[in-house]
PDB file of C-alpha atoms in Angstrom:
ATOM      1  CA  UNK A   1      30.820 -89.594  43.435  1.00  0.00           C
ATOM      2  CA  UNK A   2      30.273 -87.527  40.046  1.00  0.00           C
ATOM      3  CA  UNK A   3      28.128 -89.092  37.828  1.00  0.00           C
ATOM      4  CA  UNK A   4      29.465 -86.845  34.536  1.00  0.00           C
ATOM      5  CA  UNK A   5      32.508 -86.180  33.198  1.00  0.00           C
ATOM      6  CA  UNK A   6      34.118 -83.161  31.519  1.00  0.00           C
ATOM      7  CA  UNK A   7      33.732 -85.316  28.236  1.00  0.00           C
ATOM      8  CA  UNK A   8      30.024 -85.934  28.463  1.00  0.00           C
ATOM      9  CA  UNK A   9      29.398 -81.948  29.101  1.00  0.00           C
ATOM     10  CA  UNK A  10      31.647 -81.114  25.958  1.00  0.00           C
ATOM     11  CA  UNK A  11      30.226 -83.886  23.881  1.00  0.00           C
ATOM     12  CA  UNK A  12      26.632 -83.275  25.154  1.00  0.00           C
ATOM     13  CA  UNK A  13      27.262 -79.154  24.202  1.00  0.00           C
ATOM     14  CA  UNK A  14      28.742 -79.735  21.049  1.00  0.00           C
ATOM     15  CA  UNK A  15      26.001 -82.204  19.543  1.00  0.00           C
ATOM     16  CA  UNK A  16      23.410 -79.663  20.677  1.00  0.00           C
ATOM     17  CA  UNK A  17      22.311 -76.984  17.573  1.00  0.00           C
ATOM     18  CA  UNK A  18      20.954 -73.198  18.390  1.00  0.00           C
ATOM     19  CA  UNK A  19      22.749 -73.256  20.991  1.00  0.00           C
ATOM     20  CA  UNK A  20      23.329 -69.249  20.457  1.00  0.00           C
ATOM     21  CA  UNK A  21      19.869 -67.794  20.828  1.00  0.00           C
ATOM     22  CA  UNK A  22      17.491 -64.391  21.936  1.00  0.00           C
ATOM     23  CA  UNK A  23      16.841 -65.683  25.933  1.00  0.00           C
ATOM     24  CA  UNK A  24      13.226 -64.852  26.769  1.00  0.00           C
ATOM     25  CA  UNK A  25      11.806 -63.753  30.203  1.00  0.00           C
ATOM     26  CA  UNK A  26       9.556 -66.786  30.112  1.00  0.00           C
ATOM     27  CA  UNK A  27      10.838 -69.812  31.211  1.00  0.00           C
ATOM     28  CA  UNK A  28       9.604 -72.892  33.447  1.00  0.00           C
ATOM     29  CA  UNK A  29      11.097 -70.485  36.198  1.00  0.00           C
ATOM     30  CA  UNK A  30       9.849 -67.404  35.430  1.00  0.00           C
ATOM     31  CA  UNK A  31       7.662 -67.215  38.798  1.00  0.00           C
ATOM     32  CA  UNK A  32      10.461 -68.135  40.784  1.00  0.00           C
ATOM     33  CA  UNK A  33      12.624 -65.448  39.540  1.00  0.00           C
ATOM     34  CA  UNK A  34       9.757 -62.795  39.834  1.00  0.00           C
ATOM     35  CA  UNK A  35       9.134 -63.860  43.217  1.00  0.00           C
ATOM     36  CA  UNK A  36      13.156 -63.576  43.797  1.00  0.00           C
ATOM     37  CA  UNK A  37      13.892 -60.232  42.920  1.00  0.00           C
ATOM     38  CA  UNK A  38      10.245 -58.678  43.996  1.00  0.00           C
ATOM     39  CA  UNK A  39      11.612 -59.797  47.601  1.00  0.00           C
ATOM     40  CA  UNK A  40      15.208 -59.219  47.673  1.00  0.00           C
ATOM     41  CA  UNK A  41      17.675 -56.566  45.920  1.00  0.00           C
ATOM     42  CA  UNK A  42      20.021 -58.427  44.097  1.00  0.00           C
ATOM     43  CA  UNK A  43      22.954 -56.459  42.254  1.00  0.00           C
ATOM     44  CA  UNK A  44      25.358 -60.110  42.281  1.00  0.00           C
ATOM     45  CA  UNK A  45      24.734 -63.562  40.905  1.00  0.00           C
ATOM     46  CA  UNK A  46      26.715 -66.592  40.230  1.00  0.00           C
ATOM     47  CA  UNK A  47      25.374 -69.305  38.092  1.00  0.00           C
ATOM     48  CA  UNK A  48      27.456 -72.555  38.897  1.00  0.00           C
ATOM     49  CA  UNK A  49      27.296 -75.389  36.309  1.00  0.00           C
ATOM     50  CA  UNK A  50      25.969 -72.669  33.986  1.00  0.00           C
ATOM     51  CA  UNK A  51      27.268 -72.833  30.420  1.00  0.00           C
ATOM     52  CA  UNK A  52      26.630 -71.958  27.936  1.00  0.00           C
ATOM     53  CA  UNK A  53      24.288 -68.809  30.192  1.00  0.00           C
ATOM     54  CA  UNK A  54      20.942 -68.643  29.189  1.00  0.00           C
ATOM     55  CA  UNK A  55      19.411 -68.113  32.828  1.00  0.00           C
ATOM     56  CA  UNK A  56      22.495 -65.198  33.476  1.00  0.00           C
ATOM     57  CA  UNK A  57      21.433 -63.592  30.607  1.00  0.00           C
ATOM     58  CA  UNK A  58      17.937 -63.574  31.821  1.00  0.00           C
ATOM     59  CA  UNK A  59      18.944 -62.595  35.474  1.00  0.00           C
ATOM     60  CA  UNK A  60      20.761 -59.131  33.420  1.00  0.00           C
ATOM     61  CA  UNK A  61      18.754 -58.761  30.579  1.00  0.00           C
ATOM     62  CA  UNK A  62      15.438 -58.623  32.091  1.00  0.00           C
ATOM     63  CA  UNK A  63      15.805 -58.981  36.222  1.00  0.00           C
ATOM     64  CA  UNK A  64      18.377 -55.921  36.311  1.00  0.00           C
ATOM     65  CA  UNK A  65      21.430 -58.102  37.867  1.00  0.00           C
ATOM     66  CA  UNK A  66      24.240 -55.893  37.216  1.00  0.00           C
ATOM     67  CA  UNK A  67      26.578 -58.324  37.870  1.00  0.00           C
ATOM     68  CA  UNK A  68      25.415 -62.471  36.674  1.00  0.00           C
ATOM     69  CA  UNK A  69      28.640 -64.517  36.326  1.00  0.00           C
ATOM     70  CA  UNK A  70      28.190 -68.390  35.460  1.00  0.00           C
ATOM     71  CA  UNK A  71      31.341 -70.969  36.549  1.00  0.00           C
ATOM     72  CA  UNK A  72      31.389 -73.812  34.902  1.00  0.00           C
ATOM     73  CA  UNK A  73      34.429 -76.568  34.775  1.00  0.00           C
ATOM     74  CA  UNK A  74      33.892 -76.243  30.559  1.00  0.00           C
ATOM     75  CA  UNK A  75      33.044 -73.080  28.985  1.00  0.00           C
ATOM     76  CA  UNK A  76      33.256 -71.832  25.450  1.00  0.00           C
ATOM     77  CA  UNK A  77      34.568 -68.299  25.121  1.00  0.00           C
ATOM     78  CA  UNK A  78      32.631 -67.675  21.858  1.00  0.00           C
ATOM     79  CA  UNK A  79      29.412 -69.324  22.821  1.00  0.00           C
ATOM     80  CA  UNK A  80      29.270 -66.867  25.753  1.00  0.00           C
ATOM     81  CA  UNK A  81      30.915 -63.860  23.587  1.00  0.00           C
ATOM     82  CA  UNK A  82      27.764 -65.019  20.830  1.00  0.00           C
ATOM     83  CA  UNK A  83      25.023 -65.692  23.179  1.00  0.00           C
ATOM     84  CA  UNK A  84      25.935 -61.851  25.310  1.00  0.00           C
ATOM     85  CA  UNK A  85      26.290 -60.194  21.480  1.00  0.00           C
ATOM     86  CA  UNK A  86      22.858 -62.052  20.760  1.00  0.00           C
ATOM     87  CA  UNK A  87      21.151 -60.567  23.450  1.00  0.00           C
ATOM     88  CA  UNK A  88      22.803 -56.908  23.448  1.00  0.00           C
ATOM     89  CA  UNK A  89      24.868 -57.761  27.133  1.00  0.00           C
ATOM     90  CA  UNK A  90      27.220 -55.264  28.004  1.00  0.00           C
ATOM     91  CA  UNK A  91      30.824 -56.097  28.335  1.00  0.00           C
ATOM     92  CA  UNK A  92      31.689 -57.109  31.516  1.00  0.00           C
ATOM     93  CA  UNK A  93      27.976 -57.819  32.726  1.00  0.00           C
ATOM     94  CA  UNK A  94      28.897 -62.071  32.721  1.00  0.00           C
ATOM     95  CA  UNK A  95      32.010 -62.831  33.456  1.00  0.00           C
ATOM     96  CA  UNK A  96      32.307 -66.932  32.627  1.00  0.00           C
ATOM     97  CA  UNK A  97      34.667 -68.389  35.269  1.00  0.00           C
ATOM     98  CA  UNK A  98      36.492 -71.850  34.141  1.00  0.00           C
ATOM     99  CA  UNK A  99      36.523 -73.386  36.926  1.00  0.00           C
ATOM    100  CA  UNK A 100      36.885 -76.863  39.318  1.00  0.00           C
ATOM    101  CA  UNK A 101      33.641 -76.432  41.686  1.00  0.00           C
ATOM    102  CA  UNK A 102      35.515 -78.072  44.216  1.00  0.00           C
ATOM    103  CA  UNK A 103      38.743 -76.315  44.625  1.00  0.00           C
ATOM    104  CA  UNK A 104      39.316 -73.597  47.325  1.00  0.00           C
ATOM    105  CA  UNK A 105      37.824 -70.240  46.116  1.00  0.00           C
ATOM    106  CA  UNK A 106      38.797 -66.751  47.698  1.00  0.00           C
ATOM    107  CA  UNK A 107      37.666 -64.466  44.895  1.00  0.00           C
ATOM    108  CA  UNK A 108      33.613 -62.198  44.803  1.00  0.00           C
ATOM    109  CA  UNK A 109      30.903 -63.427  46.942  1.00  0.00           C
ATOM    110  CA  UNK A 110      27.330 -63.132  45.444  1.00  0.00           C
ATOM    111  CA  UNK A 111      24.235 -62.226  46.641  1.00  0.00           C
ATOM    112  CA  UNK A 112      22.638 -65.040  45.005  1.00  0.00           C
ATOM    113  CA  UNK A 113      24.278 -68.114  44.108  1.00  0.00           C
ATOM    114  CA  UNK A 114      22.228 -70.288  42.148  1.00  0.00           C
ATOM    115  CA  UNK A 115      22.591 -73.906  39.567  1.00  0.00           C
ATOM    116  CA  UNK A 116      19.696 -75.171  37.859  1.00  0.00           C
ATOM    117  CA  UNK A 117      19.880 -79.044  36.925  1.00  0.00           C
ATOM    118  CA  UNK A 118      23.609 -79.622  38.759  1.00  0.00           C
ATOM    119  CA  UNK A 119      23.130 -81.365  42.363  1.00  0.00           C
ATOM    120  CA  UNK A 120      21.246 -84.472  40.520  1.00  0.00           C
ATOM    121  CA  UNK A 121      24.864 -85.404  38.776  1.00  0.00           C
ATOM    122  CA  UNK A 122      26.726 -85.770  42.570  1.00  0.00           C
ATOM    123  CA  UNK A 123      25.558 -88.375  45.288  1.00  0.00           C
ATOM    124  CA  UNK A 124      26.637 -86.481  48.115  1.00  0.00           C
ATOM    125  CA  UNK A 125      23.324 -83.702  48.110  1.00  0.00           C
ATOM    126  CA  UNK A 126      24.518 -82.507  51.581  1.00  0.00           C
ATOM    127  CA  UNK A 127      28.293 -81.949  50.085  1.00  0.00           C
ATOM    128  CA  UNK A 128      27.403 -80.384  46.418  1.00  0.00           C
ATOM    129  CA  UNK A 129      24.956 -78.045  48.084  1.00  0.00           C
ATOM    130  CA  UNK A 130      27.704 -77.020  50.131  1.00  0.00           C
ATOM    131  CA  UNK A 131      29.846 -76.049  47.209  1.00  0.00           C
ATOM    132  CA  UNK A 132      27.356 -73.258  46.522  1.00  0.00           C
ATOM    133  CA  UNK A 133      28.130 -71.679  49.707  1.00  0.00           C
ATOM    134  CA  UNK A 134      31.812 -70.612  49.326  1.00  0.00           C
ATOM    135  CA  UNK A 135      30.789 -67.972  46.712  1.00  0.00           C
ATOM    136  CA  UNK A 136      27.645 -66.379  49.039  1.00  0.00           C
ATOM    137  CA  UNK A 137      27.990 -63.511  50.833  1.00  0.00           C
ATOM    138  CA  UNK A 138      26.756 -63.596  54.537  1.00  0.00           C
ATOM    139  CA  UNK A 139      23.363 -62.120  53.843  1.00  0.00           C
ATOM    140  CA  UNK A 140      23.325 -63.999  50.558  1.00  0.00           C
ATOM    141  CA  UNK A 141      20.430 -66.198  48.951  1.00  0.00           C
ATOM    142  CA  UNK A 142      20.730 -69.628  47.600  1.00  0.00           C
ATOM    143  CA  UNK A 143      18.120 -70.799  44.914  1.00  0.00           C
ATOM    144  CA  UNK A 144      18.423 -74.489  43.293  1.00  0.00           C
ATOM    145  CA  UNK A 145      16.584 -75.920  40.968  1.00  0.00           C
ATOM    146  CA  UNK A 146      16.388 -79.647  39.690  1.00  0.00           C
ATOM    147  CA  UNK A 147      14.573 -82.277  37.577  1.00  0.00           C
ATOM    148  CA  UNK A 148      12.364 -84.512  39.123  1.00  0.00           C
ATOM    149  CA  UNK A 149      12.610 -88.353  37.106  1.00  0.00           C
ATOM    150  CA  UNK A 150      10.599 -90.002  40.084  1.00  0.00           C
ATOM    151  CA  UNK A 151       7.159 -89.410  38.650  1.00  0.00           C
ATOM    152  CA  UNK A 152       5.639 -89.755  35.208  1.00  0.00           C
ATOM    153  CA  UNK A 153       8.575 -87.863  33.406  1.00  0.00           C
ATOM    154  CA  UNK A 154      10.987 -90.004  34.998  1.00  0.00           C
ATOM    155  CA  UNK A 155       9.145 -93.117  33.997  1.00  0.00           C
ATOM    156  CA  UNK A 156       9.475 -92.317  30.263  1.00  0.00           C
ATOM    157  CA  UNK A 157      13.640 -91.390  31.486  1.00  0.00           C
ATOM    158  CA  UNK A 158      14.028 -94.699  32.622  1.00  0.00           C
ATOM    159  CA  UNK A 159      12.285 -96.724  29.985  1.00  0.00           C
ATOM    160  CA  UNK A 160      13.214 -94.700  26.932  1.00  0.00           C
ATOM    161  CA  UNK A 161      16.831 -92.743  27.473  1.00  0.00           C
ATOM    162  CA  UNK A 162      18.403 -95.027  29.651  1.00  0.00           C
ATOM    163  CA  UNK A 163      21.413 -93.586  28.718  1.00  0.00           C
ATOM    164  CA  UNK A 164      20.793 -90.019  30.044  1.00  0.00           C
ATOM    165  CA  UNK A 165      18.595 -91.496  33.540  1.00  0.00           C
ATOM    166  CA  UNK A 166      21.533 -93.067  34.752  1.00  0.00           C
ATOM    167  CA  UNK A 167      23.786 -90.124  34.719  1.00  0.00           C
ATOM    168  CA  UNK A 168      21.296 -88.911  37.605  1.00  0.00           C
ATOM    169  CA  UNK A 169      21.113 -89.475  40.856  1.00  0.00           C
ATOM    170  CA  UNK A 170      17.751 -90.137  41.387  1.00  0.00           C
ATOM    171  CA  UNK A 171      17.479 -90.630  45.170  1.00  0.00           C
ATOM    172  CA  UNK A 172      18.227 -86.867  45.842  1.00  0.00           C
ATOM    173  CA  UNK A 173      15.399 -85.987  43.948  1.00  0.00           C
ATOM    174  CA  UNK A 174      13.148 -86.095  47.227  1.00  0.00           C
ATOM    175  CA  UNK A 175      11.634 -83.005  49.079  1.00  0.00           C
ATOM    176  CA  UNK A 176      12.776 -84.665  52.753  1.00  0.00           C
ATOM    177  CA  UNK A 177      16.413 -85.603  51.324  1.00  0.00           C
ATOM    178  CA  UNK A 178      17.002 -82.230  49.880  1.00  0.00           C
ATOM    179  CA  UNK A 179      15.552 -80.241  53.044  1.00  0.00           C
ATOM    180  CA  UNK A 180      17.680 -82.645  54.771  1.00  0.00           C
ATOM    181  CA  UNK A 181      20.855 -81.710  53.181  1.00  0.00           C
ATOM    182  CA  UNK A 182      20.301 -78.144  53.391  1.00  0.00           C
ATOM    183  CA  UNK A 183      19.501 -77.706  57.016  1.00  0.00           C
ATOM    184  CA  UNK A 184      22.381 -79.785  57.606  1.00  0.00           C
ATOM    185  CA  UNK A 185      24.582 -77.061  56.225  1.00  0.00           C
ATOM    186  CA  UNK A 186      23.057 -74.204  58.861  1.00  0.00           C
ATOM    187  CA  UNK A 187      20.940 -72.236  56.534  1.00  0.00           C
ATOM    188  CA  UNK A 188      18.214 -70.584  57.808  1.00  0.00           C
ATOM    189  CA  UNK A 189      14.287 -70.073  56.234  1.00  0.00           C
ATOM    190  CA  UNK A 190      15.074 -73.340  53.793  1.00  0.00           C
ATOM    191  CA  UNK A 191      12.207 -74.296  51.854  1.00  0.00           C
ATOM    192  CA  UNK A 192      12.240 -77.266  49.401  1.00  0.00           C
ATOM    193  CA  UNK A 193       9.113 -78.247  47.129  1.00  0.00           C
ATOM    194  CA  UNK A 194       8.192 -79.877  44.238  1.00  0.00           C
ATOM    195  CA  UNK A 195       7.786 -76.843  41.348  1.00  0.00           C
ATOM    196  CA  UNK A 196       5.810 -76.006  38.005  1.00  0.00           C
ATOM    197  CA  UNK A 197       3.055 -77.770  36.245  1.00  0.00           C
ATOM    198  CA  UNK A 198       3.063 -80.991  34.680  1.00  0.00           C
ATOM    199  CA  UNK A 199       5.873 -81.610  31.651  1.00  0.00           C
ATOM    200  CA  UNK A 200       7.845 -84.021  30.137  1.00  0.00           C
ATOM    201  CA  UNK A 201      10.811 -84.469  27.893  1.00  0.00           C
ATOM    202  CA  UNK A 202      13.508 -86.991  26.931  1.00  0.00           C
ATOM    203  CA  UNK A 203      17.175 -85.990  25.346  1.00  0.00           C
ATOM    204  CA  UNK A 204      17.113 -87.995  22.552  1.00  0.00           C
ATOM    205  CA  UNK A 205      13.623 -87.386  21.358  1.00  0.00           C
ATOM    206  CA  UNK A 206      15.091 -86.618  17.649  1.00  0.00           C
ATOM    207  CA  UNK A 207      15.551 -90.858  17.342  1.00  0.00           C
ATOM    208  CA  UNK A 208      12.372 -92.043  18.191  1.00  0.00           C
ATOM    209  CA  UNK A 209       9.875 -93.183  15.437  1.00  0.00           C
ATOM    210  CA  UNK A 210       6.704 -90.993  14.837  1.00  0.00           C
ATOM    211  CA  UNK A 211       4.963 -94.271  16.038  1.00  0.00           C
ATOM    212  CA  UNK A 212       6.302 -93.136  19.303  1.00  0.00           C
ATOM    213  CA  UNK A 213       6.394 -89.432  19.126  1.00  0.00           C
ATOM    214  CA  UNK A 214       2.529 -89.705  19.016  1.00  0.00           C
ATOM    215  CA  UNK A 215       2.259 -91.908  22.255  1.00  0.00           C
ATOM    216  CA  UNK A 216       4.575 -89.554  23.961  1.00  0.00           C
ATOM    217  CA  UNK A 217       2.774 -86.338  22.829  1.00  0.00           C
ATOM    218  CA  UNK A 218      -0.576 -87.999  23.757  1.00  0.00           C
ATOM    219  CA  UNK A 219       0.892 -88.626  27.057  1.00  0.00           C
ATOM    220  CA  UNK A 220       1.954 -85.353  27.570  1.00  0.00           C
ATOM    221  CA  UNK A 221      -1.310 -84.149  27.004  1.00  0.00           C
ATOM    222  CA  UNK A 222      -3.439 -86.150  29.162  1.00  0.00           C
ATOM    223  CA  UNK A 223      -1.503 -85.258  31.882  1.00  0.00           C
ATOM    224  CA  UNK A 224      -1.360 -81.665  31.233  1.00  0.00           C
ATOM    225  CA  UNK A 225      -5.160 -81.707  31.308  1.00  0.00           C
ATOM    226  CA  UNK A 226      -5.090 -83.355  34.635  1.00  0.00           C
ATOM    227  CA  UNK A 227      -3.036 -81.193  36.104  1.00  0.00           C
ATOM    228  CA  UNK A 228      -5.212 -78.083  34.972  1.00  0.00           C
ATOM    229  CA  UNK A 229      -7.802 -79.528  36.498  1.00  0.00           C
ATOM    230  CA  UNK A 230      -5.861 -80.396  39.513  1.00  0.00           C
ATOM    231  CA  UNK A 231      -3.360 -78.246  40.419  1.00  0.00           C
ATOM    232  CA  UNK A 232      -0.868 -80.271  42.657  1.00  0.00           C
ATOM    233  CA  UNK A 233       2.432 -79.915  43.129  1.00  0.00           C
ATOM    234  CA  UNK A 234       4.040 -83.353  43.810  1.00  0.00           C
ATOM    235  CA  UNK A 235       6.237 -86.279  42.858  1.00  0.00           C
ATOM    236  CA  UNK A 236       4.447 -87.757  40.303  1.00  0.00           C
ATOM    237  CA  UNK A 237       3.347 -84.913  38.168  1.00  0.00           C
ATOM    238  CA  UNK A 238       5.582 -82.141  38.840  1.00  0.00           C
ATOM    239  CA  UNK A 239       8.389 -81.841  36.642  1.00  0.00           C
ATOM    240  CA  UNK A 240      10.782 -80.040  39.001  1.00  0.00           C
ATOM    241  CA  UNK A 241      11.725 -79.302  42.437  1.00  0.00           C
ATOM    242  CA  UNK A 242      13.336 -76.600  44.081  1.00  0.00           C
ATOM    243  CA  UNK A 243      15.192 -75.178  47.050  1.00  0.00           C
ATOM    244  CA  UNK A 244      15.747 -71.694  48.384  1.00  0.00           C
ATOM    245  CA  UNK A 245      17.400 -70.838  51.844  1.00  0.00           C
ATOM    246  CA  UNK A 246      19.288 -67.881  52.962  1.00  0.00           C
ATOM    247  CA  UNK A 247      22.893 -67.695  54.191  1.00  0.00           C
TER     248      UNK A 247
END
């Protein structure tokens, strides 16, 4: 079952301001990608779930993809015309495919096929995964990356935007139920784990008193200087987790 509708996506992109901005290199993902593309030559990427681009535009503007489409089921010509202009994309470097995930597909297969914060909105893990596949080539990569509410971050989800927790679904955010899923679908060298170091952030931040700004930013800190001192990687202080497997 899908847990968001086209509705929430257009109201959640049209209530959001900057959208159209300069995309940096650094990003909570930035090692990923640099581990990526030092491994594997990748000249083809499709971003699915992707408006309104930001990570394509990184994967062209500074990763050399030649080729970094994004499919999403709403897109917004001139937020993607804006954002490429922004960042000096040539034409034709993103194409932005408005698209139904699930129908049948028969058009270019990728050499990476990637979503970032997507298979947390469908119950079925094993069957959204899945979806990815259709648009890899044989030799392709997938990489994956979700939020992880089932640690400290999530705690402040649950309790404080209710609203925004339960359009996740929070079960699949488990290392076992994701490598699970994926093995199920015959990939090979699949690798799940939980990613980056400690963070936090809520949706509707912009509501909250300053009362409760402080507590959260206080919060946020204590943690972060636990983490530096211990560096783990696991549910209850990382913020994401991710999975990479090959075709």
């Amino acid at each position: 079952m899908e847990l968001t509708d086209r509705a929430f996506w257009v109201n959640y992109w049209e209530s959001k301001k900057e959208v159209v901005q300069i995309v940096s290199k650094r990003s909570p993902f930035s090692k990923l990608f640099n581990d990526t593309f030092q491994k594997s030559k990748i000249n083809s990427a499709l971003e699915i779930g992707g408006f309104p681009g930001y990570v394509s535009i990184a994967l062209n503007k500074h990763y050399g993809v030649s080729q970094a489409d994004l499919l999403d089921y709403f897109i917004h010509p001139k937020i993607i015309q804006d954002l490429c202009d922004a960042n000096e994309i040539k034409d034709g470097a993103i194409k932005a495919i408005e698209a139904d995930l699930f129908q049948d597909y028969n058009g270019s297969k990728y050499d990476l096929v990637h979503s970032h914060g997507l298979i947390e909105h469908f119950e079925n893990s094993e069957h959204i995964i899945g979806q990815h596949l259709k648009f890899l080539k044989p030799t392709g990569e997938l990489l994956i990356t979700l939020p992880n509410f089932r640690g400290v971050n999530g705690w402040f989800q649950r309790n404080f935007d209710k609203e925004n927790y339960d359009k996740h679904y929070i079960p699949c955010m488990d290392v076992e139920h994701l490598k699970k899923s994926t093995v199920a679908l015959g990939l090979k060298d699949v690798d799940v784990q939980y990613y980056g170091e400690f963070s936090m952030w809520l949706e509707n931040m912009n509501t909250k008193s300053a009362v409760f700004k402080l507590f959260f930013k206080s919060t946020w800190a204590f943690f972060k200087i636990v983490n530096k001192i211990i560096p783990v990687r696991n549910k209850t202080l990382s913020p994401y987790l991710i999975i990479t497997a090959k075709q």
